Amino acid sequence: MEVIVIIILIVFLYYQLKVKPKRVNSIPVNKFDKMVLDSEQLISTNVTKAKKFAEKKISQSYLTSCNWIRQNSNNETYTFRSNGELLVSKNGIVERKKYELIIDNNSIIISNNSISEMYNIVLVKDDFLHLHRISTNEILVFMNQTKIKDEVKYQAEKNYNQFISAHTESDKVRSDFEAIQNDPDIESLCYSFQKSWEEDNPSKTIYDYVAFLENKHFYSDYLFSQWKENIPEGTLTEYVDFLIYKKYIKK
């Protein structure tokens, strides 16, 4: 009997000292380790993909192919030269710095005298360059100066053409108005057209006639107001004559 008790005691102690602690300690540790490993692998995978994507987009030739205007900096311009020199121009004053592009970790080092700063290249896309300034934790946005000049030129030409077109149209409106005013025959013809329409539409008003001449279902003073901007002295009756002239008389 004593032997059996001793055997049971030995088995119990062995279980408490060897088996149970191993099971209690190993399960949480393994789960935690697995979570950390999975997280590290996930972050590593994403960073690698991000770096590969950025590296495909960035190169020294990309930096040196144009001047870069820094956004919100009063036209501060960065010029990366192929010899590693960086020219920073602001209001015509040029400051000379140095830069080093590190493609392996997708970053750039900019040196000014004895001070060097590292910037992470976070995005390069569609003529834009985004740099993360590590020392201040800010994002610097740069734009391709050539593209900006092209856009400014395009908008200037567009605005000029619109200006010329508007003034040309204004001149035409004034010319047609004066043609009616200076030719009694044209004025008489306009009157005849209006009277003929009124006889055919006795229940209609002059506003209905304006809508008819404008090819509208209902009257609106929008076009009349636009016409008044060119002919401020004109009346609604004269506007009717103008529409008749444009629709039936002018060749």
PDB file of N, CA and C in Angstrom, residues 111-183:
ATOM      1  N   SER A 111      22.557  68.436 -47.729  1.00  0.00           N
ATOM      2  CA  SER A 111      23.581  69.016 -46.847  1.00  0.00           C
ATOM      3  C   SER A 111      23.738  70.504 -47.122  1.00  0.00           C
ATOM      4  N   ASN A 112      23.825  71.266 -46.035  1.00  0.00           N
ATOM      5  CA  ASN A 112      24.068  72.700 -46.127  1.00  0.00           C
ATOM      6  C   ASN A 112      25.212  73.027 -45.173  1.00  0.00           C
ATOM      7  N   ASN A 113      26.367  73.301 -45.725  1.00  0.00           N
ATOM      8  CA  ASN A 113      27.591  73.482 -44.937  1.00  0.00           C
ATOM      9  C   ASN A 113      27.871  72.199 -44.157  1.00  0.00           C
ATOM     10  N   SER A 114      27.875  72.260 -42.823  1.00  0.00           N
ATOM     11  CA  SER A 114      28.210  71.079 -42.016  1.00  0.00           C
ATOM     12  C   SER A 114      26.973  70.317 -41.541  1.00  0.00           C
ATOM     13  N   ILE A 115      25.806  70.783 -41.896  1.00  0.00           N
ATOM     14  CA  ILE A 115      24.562  70.151 -41.439  1.00  0.00           C
ATOM     15  C   ILE A 115      23.950  69.346 -42.576  1.00  0.00           C
ATOM     16  N   SER A 116      23.614  68.096 -42.275  1.00  0.00           N
ATOM     17  CA  SER A 116      22.982  67.217 -43.261  1.00  0.00           C
ATOM     18  C   SER A 116      21.652  66.722 -42.703  1.00  0.00           C
ATOM     19  N   GLU A 117      20.655  66.699 -43.545  1.00  0.00           N
ATOM     20  CA  GLU A 117      19.334  66.228 -43.143  1.00  0.00           C
ATOM     21  C   GLU A 117      18.878  65.122 -44.079  1.00  0.00           C
ATOM     22  N   MET A 118      18.216  64.126 -43.505  1.00  0.00           N
ATOM     23  CA  MET A 118      17.683  63.032 -44.314  1.00  0.00           C
ATOM     24  C   MET A 118      16.190  63.238 -44.529  1.00  0.00           C
ATOM     25  N   TYR A 119      15.749  62.994 -45.753  1.00  0.00           N
ATOM     26  CA  TYR A 119      14.345  63.074 -46.133  1.00  0.00           C
ATOM     27  C   TYR A 119      13.921  61.728 -46.714  1.00  0.00           C
ATOM     28  N   ASN A 120      12.787  61.244 -46.288  1.00  0.00           N
ATOM     29  CA  ASN A 120      12.217  60.046 -46.891  1.00  0.00           C
ATOM     30  C   ASN A 120      11.404  60.429 -48.119  1.00  0.00           C
ATOM     31  N   ILE A 121      11.594  59.718 -49.190  1.00  0.00           N
ATOM     32  CA  ILE A 121      10.799  59.945 -50.397  1.00  0.00           C
ATOM     33  C   ILE A 121       9.533  59.111 -50.267  1.00  0.00           C
ATOM     34  N   VAL A 122       8.413  59.782 -50.018  1.00  0.00           N
ATOM     35  CA  VAL A 122       7.174  59.054 -49.721  1.00  0.00           C
ATOM     36  C   VAL A 122       6.272  58.883 -50.939  1.00  0.00           C
ATOM     37  N   LEU A 123       6.428  59.743 -51.927  1.00  0.00           N
ATOM     38  CA  LEU A 123       5.593  59.597 -53.117  1.00  0.00           C
ATOM     39  C   LEU A 123       6.208  60.346 -54.282  1.00  0.00           C
ATOM     40  N   VAL A 124       6.247  59.688 -55.429  1.00  0.00           N
ATOM     41  CA  VAL A 124       6.709  60.305 -56.671  1.00  0.00           C
ATOM     42  C   VAL A 124       5.709  59.922 -57.738  1.00  0.00           C
ATOM     43  N   LYS A 125       4.921  60.884 -58.204  1.00  0.00           N
ATOM     44  CA  LYS A 125       3.863  60.528 -59.152  1.00  0.00           C
ATOM     45  C   LYS A 125       3.383  61.769 -59.891  1.00  0.00           C
ATOM     46  N   ASP A 126       3.214  61.622 -61.199  1.00  0.00           N
ATOM     47  CA  ASP A 126       2.578  62.653 -62.032  1.00  0.00           C
ATOM     48  C   ASP A 126       3.177  64.038 -61.814  1.00  0.00           C
ATOM     49  N   ASP A 127       4.513  64.129 -61.935  1.00  0.00           N
ATOM     50  CA  ASP A 127       5.213  65.408 -61.842  1.00  0.00           C
ATOM     51  C   ASP A 127       5.140  66.040 -60.460  1.00  0.00           C
ATOM     52  N   PHE A 128       4.911  65.210 -59.452  1.00  0.00           N
ATOM     53  CA  PHE A 128       4.942  65.675 -58.065  1.00  0.00           C
ATOM     54  C   PHE A 128       5.986  64.867 -57.291  1.00  0.00           C
ATOM     55  N   LEU A 129       6.593  65.516 -56.310  1.00  0.00           N
ATOM     56  CA  LEU A 129       7.587  64.873 -55.465  1.00  0.00           C
ATOM     57  C   LEU A 129       7.246  65.210 -54.015  1.00  0.00           C
ATOM     58  N   HIS A 130       7.035  64.156 -53.199  1.00  0.00           N
ATOM     59  CA  HIS A 130       6.692  64.344 -51.788  1.00  0.00           C
ATOM     60  C   HIS A 130       7.850  63.845 -50.922  1.00  0.00           C
ATOM     61  N   LEU A 131       8.409  64.736 -50.106  1.00  0.00           N
ATOM     62  CA  LEU A 131       9.507  64.378 -49.216  1.00  0.00           C
ATOM     63  C   LEU A 131       9.076  64.527 -47.760  1.00  0.00           C
ATOM     64  N   HIS A 132       9.397  63.513 -46.962  1.00  0.00           N
ATOM     65  CA  HIS A 132       9.133  63.561 -45.528  1.00  0.00           C
ATOM     66  C   HIS A 132      10.377  64.065 -44.821  1.00  0.00           C
ATOM     67  N   ARG A 133      10.260  65.271 -44.266  1.00  0.00           N
ATOM     68  CA  ARG A 133      11.392  65.845 -43.530  1.00  0.00           C
ATOM     69  C   ARG A 133      11.391  65.280 -42.117  1.00  0.00           C
ATOM     70  N   ILE A 134      12.320  64.393 -41.835  1.00  0.00           N
ATOM     71  CA  ILE A 134      12.297  63.631 -40.585  1.00  0.00           C
ATOM     72  C   ILE A 134      12.473  64.541 -39.372  1.00  0.00           C
ATOM     73  N   SER A 135      13.311  65.561 -39.465  1.00  0.00           N
ATOM     74  CA  SER A 135      13.625  66.412 -38.307  1.00  0.00           C
ATOM     75  C   SER A 135      12.408  67.193 -37.812  1.00  0.00           C
ATOM     76  N   THR A 136      11.504  67.547 -38.715  1.00  0.00           N
ATOM     77  CA  THR A 136      10.310  68.311 -38.324  1.00  0.00           C
ATOM     78  C   THR A 136       9.017  67.537 -38.532  1.00  0.00           C
ATOM     79  N   ASN A 137       9.133  66.326 -39.068  1.00  0.00           N
ATOM     80  CA  ASN A 137       7.970  65.460 -39.315  1.00  0.00           C
ATOM     81  C   ASN A 137       6.926  66.153 -40.210  1.00  0.00           C
ATOM     82  N   GLU A 138       7.395  66.853 -41.239  1.00  0.00           N
ATOM     83  CA  GLU A 138       6.483  67.506 -42.169  1.00  0.00           C
ATOM     84  C   GLU A 138       6.692  66.951 -43.583  1.00  0.00           C
ATOM     85  N   ILE A 139       5.668  67.073 -44.384  1.00  0.00           N
ATOM     86  CA  ILE A 139       5.733  66.621 -45.768  1.00  0.00           C
ATOM     87  C   ILE A 139       5.935  67.828 -46.674  1.00  0.00           C
ATOM     88  N   LEU A 140       6.996  67.798 -47.462  1.00  0.00           N
ATOM     89  CA  LEU A 140       7.269  68.869 -48.424  1.00  0.00           C
ATOM     90  C   LEU A 140       6.803  68.400 -49.797  1.00  0.00           C
ATOM     91  N   VAL A 141       5.986  69.218 -50.434  1.00  0.00           N
ATOM     92  CA  VAL A 141       5.426  68.867 -51.736  1.00  0.00           C
ATOM     93  C   VAL A 141       6.079  69.737 -52.805  1.00  0.00           C
ATOM     94  N   PHE A 142       6.612  69.094 -53.834  1.00  0.00           N
ATOM     95  CA  PHE A 142       7.265  69.798 -54.937  1.00  0.00           C
ATOM     96  C   PHE A 142       6.524  69.487 -56.240  1.00  0.00           C
ATOM     97  N   MET A 143       6.465  70.490 -57.125  1.00  0.00           N
ATOM     98  CA  MET A 143       5.796  70.338 -58.410  1.00  0.00           C
ATOM     99  C   MET A 143       6.755  70.655 -59.545  1.00  0.00           C
ATOM    100  N   ASN A 144       6.606  69.948 -60.629  1.00  0.00           N
ATOM    101  CA  ASN A 144       7.429  70.160 -61.818  1.00  0.00           C
ATOM    102  C   ASN A 144       7.158  71.560 -62.367  1.00  0.00           C
ATOM    103  N   GLN A 145       8.184  72.401 -62.371  1.00  0.00           N
ATOM    104  CA  GLN A 145       8.009  73.794 -62.792  1.00  0.00           C
ATOM    105  C   GLN A 145       7.578  73.896 -64.248  1.00  0.00           C
ATOM    106  N   THR A 146       8.100  73.002 -65.090  1.00  0.00           N
ATOM    107  CA  THR A 146       7.748  73.030 -66.512  1.00  0.00           C
ATOM    108  C   THR A 146       6.256  72.817 -66.701  1.00  0.00           C
ATOM    109  N   LYS A 147       5.700  71.842 -65.965  1.00  0.00           N
ATOM    110  CA  LYS A 147       4.274  71.563 -66.074  1.00  0.00           C
ATOM    111  C   LYS A 147       3.445  72.733 -65.594  1.00  0.00           C
ATOM    112  N   ILE A 148       3.926  73.388 -64.538  1.00  0.00           N
ATOM    113  CA  ILE A 148       3.207  74.549 -64.013  1.00  0.00           C
ATOM    114  C   ILE A 148       3.214  75.670 -65.037  1.00  0.00           C
ATOM    115  N   LYS A 149       4.383  75.900 -65.651  1.00  0.00           N
ATOM    116  CA  LYS A 149       4.468  76.950 -66.674  1.00  0.00           C
ATOM    117  C   LYS A 149       3.545  76.649 -67.839  1.00  0.00           C
ATOM    118  N   ASP A 150       3.513  75.369 -68.250  1.00  0.00           N
ATOM    119  CA  ASP A 150       2.627  74.973 -69.355  1.00  0.00           C
ATOM    120  C   ASP A 150       1.169  75.211 -68.985  1.00  0.00           C
ATOM    121  N   GLU A 151       0.817  74.891 -67.732  1.00  0.00           N
ATOM    122  CA  GLU A 151      -0.568  75.078 -67.286  1.00  0.00           C
ATOM    123  C   GLU A 151      -0.920  76.563 -67.215  1.00  0.00           C
ATOM    124  N   VAL A 152       0.023  77.369 -66.677  1.00  0.00           N
ATOM    125  CA  VAL A 152      -0.208  78.817 -66.601  1.00  0.00           C
ATOM    126  C   VAL A 152      -0.358  79.405 -67.995  1.00  0.00           C
ATOM    127  N   LYS A 153       0.511  78.950 -68.913  1.00  0.00           N
ATOM    128  CA  LYS A 153       0.439  79.430 -70.296  1.00  0.00           C
ATOM    129  C   LYS A 153      -0.892  79.044 -70.936  1.00  0.00           C
ATOM    130  N   TYR A 154      -1.307  77.796 -70.696  1.00  0.00           N
ATOM    131  CA  TYR A 154      -2.585  77.322 -71.253  1.00  0.00           C
ATOM    132  C   TYR A 154      -3.752  78.149 -70.715  1.00  0.00           C
ATOM    133  N   GLN A 155      -3.762  78.375 -69.398  1.00  0.00           N
ATOM    134  CA  GLN A 155      -4.858  79.143 -68.803  1.00  0.00           C
ATOM    135  C   GLN A 155      -4.849  80.588 -69.290  1.00  0.00           C
ATOM    136  N   ALA A 156      -3.639  81.159 -69.452  1.00  0.00           N
ATOM    137  CA  ALA A 156      -3.539  82.536 -69.941  1.00  0.00           C
ATOM    138  C   ALA A 156      -4.084  82.646 -71.370  1.00  0.00           C
ATOM    139  N   GLU A 157      -3.687  81.685 -72.214  1.00  0.00           N
ATOM    140  CA  GLU A 157      -4.183  81.694 -73.589  1.00  0.00           C
ATOM    141  C   GLU A 157      -5.696  81.472 -73.636  1.00  0.00           C
ATOM    142  N   LYS A 158      -6.174  80.563 -72.769  1.00  0.00           N
ATOM    143  CA  LYS A 158      -7.613  80.291 -72.708  1.00  0.00           C
ATOM    144  C   LYS A 158      -8.384  81.531 -72.278  1.00  0.00           C
ATOM    145  N   ASN A 159      -7.885  82.200 -71.238  1.00  0.00           N
ATOM    146  CA  ASN A 159      -8.550  83.415 -70.761  1.00  0.00           C
ATOM    147  C   ASN A 159      -8.509  84.516 -71.813  1.00  0.00           C
ATOM    148  N   TYR A 160      -7.376  84.622 -72.513  1.00  0.00           N
ATOM    149  CA  TYR A 160      -7.257  85.640 -73.556  1.00  0.00           C
ATOM    150  C   TYR A 160      -8.238  85.371 -74.691  1.00  0.00           C
ATOM    151  N   ASN A 161      -8.318  84.087 -75.105  1.00  0.00           N
ATOM    152  CA  ASN A 161      -9.251  83.736 -76.183  1.00  0.00           C
ATOM    153  C   ASN A 161     -10.693  83.990 -75.779  1.00  0.00           C
ATOM    154  N   GLN A 162     -11.007  83.680 -74.518  1.00  0.00           N
ATOM    155  CA  GLN A 162     -12.359  83.949 -74.027  1.00  0.00           C
ATOM    156  C   GLN A 162     -12.634  85.444 -73.995  1.00  0.00           C
ATOM    157  N   PHE A 163     -11.612  86.211 -73.612  1.00  0.00           N
ATOM    158  CA  PHE A 163     -11.758  87.672 -73.579  1.00  0.00           C
ATOM    159  C   PHE A 163     -11.999  88.221 -74.980  1.00  0.00           C
ATOM    160  N   ILE A 164     -11.197  87.749 -75.939  1.00  0.00           N
ATOM    161  CA  ILE A 164     -11.347  88.207 -77.320  1.00  0.00           C
ATOM    162  C   ILE A 164     -12.704  87.786 -77.884  1.00  0.00           C
ATOM    163  N   SER A 165     -13.093  86.537 -77.595  1.00  0.00           N
ATOM    164  CA  SER A 165     -14.373  86.031 -78.087  1.00  0.00           C
ATOM    165  C   SER A 165     -15.530  86.828 -77.519  1.00  0.00           C
ATOM    166  N   ALA A 166     -15.458  87.146 -76.228  1.00  0.00           N
ATOM    167  CA  ALA A 166     -16.535  87.908 -75.592  1.00  0.00           C
ATOM    168  C   ALA A 166     -16.638  89.302 -76.188  1.00  0.00           C
ATOM    169  N   HIS A 167     -15.490  89.928 -76.410  1.00  0.00           N
ATOM    170  CA  HIS A 167     -15.508  91.280 -76.969  1.00  0.00           C
ATOM    171  C   HIS A 167     -15.931  91.257 -78.436  1.00  0.00           C
ATOM    172  N   THR A 168     -15.540  90.218 -79.159  1.00  0.00           N
ATOM    173  CA  THR A 168     -15.973  90.099 -80.550  1.00  0.00           C
ATOM    174  C   THR A 168     -17.476  89.933 -80.629  1.00  0.00           C
ATOM    175  N   GLU A 169     -18.035  89.094 -79.765  1.00  0.00           N
ATOM    176  CA  GLU A 169     -19.483  88.903 -79.718  1.00  0.00           C
ATOM    177  C   GLU A 169     -20.178  90.192 -79.313  1.00  0.00           C
ATOM    178  N   SER A 170     -19.589  90.904 -78.361  1.00  0.00           N
ATOM    179  CA  SER A 170     -20.154  92.181 -77.929  1.00  0.00           C
ATOM    180  C   SER A 170     -20.184  93.192 -79.075  1.00  0.00           C
ATOM    181  N   ASP A 171     -19.109  93.205 -79.848  1.00  0.00           N
ATOM    182  CA  ASP A 171     -19.053  94.105 -81.005  1.00  0.00           C
ATOM    183  C   ASP A 171     -20.117  93.742 -82.036  1.00  0.00           C
ATOM    184  N   LYS A 172     -20.363  92.434 -82.231  1.00  0.00           N
ATOM    185  CA  LYS A 172     -21.378  91.994 -83.187  1.00  0.00           C
ATOM    186  C   LYS A 172     -22.768  92.413 -82.740  1.00  0.00           C
ATOM    187  N   VAL A 173     -23.034  92.259 -81.452  1.00  0.00           N
ATOM    188  CA  VAL A 173     -24.346  92.649 -80.905  1.00  0.00           C
ATOM    189  C   VAL A 173     -24.561  94.143 -81.096  1.00  0.00           C
ATOM    190  N   ARG A 174     -23.556  94.919 -80.785  1.00  0.00           N
ATOM    191  CA  ARG A 174     -23.667  96.375 -80.954  1.00  0.00           C
ATOM    192  C   ARG A 174     -23.852  96.748 -82.424  1.00  0.00           C
ATOM    193  N   SER A 175     -23.135  96.057 -83.306  1.00  0.00           N
ATOM    194  CA  SER A 175     -23.248  96.341 -84.739  1.00  0.00           C
ATOM    195  C   SER A 175     -24.651  96.041 -85.259  1.00  0.00           C
ATOM    196  N   ASP A 176     -25.222  94.904 -84.843  1.00  0.00           N
ATOM    197  CA  ASP A 176     -26.581  94.544 -85.279  1.00  0.00           C
ATOM    198  C   ASP A 176     -27.612  95.528 -84.727  1.00  0.00           C
ATOM    199  N   PHE A 177     -27.446  95.924 -83.511  1.00  0.00           N
ATOM    200  CA  PHE A 177     -28.376  96.878 -82.896  1.00  0.00           C
ATOM    201  C   PHE A 177     -28.362  98.214 -83.637  1.00  0.00           C
ATOM    202  N   GLU A 178     -27.154  98.684 -83.955  1.00  0.00           N
ATOM    203  CA  GLU A 178     -27.048  99.961 -84.663  1.00  0.00           C
ATOM    204  C   GLU A 178     -27.561  99.857 -86.095  1.00  0.00           C
ATOM    205  N   ALA A 179     -27.417  98.675 -86.702  1.00  0.00           N
ATOM    206  CA  ALA A 179     -27.942  98.476 -88.061  1.00  0.00           C
ATOM    207  C   ALA A 179     -29.454  98.639 -88.076  1.00  0.00           C
ATOM    208  N   ILE A 180     -30.123  98.128 -87.062  1.00  0.00           N
ATOM    209  CA  ILE A 180     -31.585  98.263 -86.967  1.00  0.00           C
ATOM    210  C   ILE A 180     -31.967  99.721 -86.728  1.00  0.00           C
ATOM    211  N   GLN A 181     -31.238 100.371 -85.822  1.00  0.00           N
ATOM    212  CA  GLN A 181     -31.545 101.749 -85.468  1.00  0.00           C
ATOM    213  C   GLN A 181     -31.322 102.711 -86.637  1.00  0.00           C
ATOM    214  N   ASN A 182     -30.341 102.411 -87.479  1.00  0.00           N
ATOM    215  CA  ASN A 182     -29.972 103.334 -88.556  1.00  0.00           C
ATOM    216  C   ASN A 182     -30.662 103.036 -89.888  1.00  0.00           C
ATOM    217  N   ASP A 183     -31.476 101.977 -89.933  1.00  0.00           N
ATOM    218  CA  ASP A 183     -32.144 101.615 -91.190  1.00  0.00           C
ATOM    219  C   ASP A 183     -33.645 101.507 -90.954  1.00  0.00           C
TER     220      ASP A 183
END
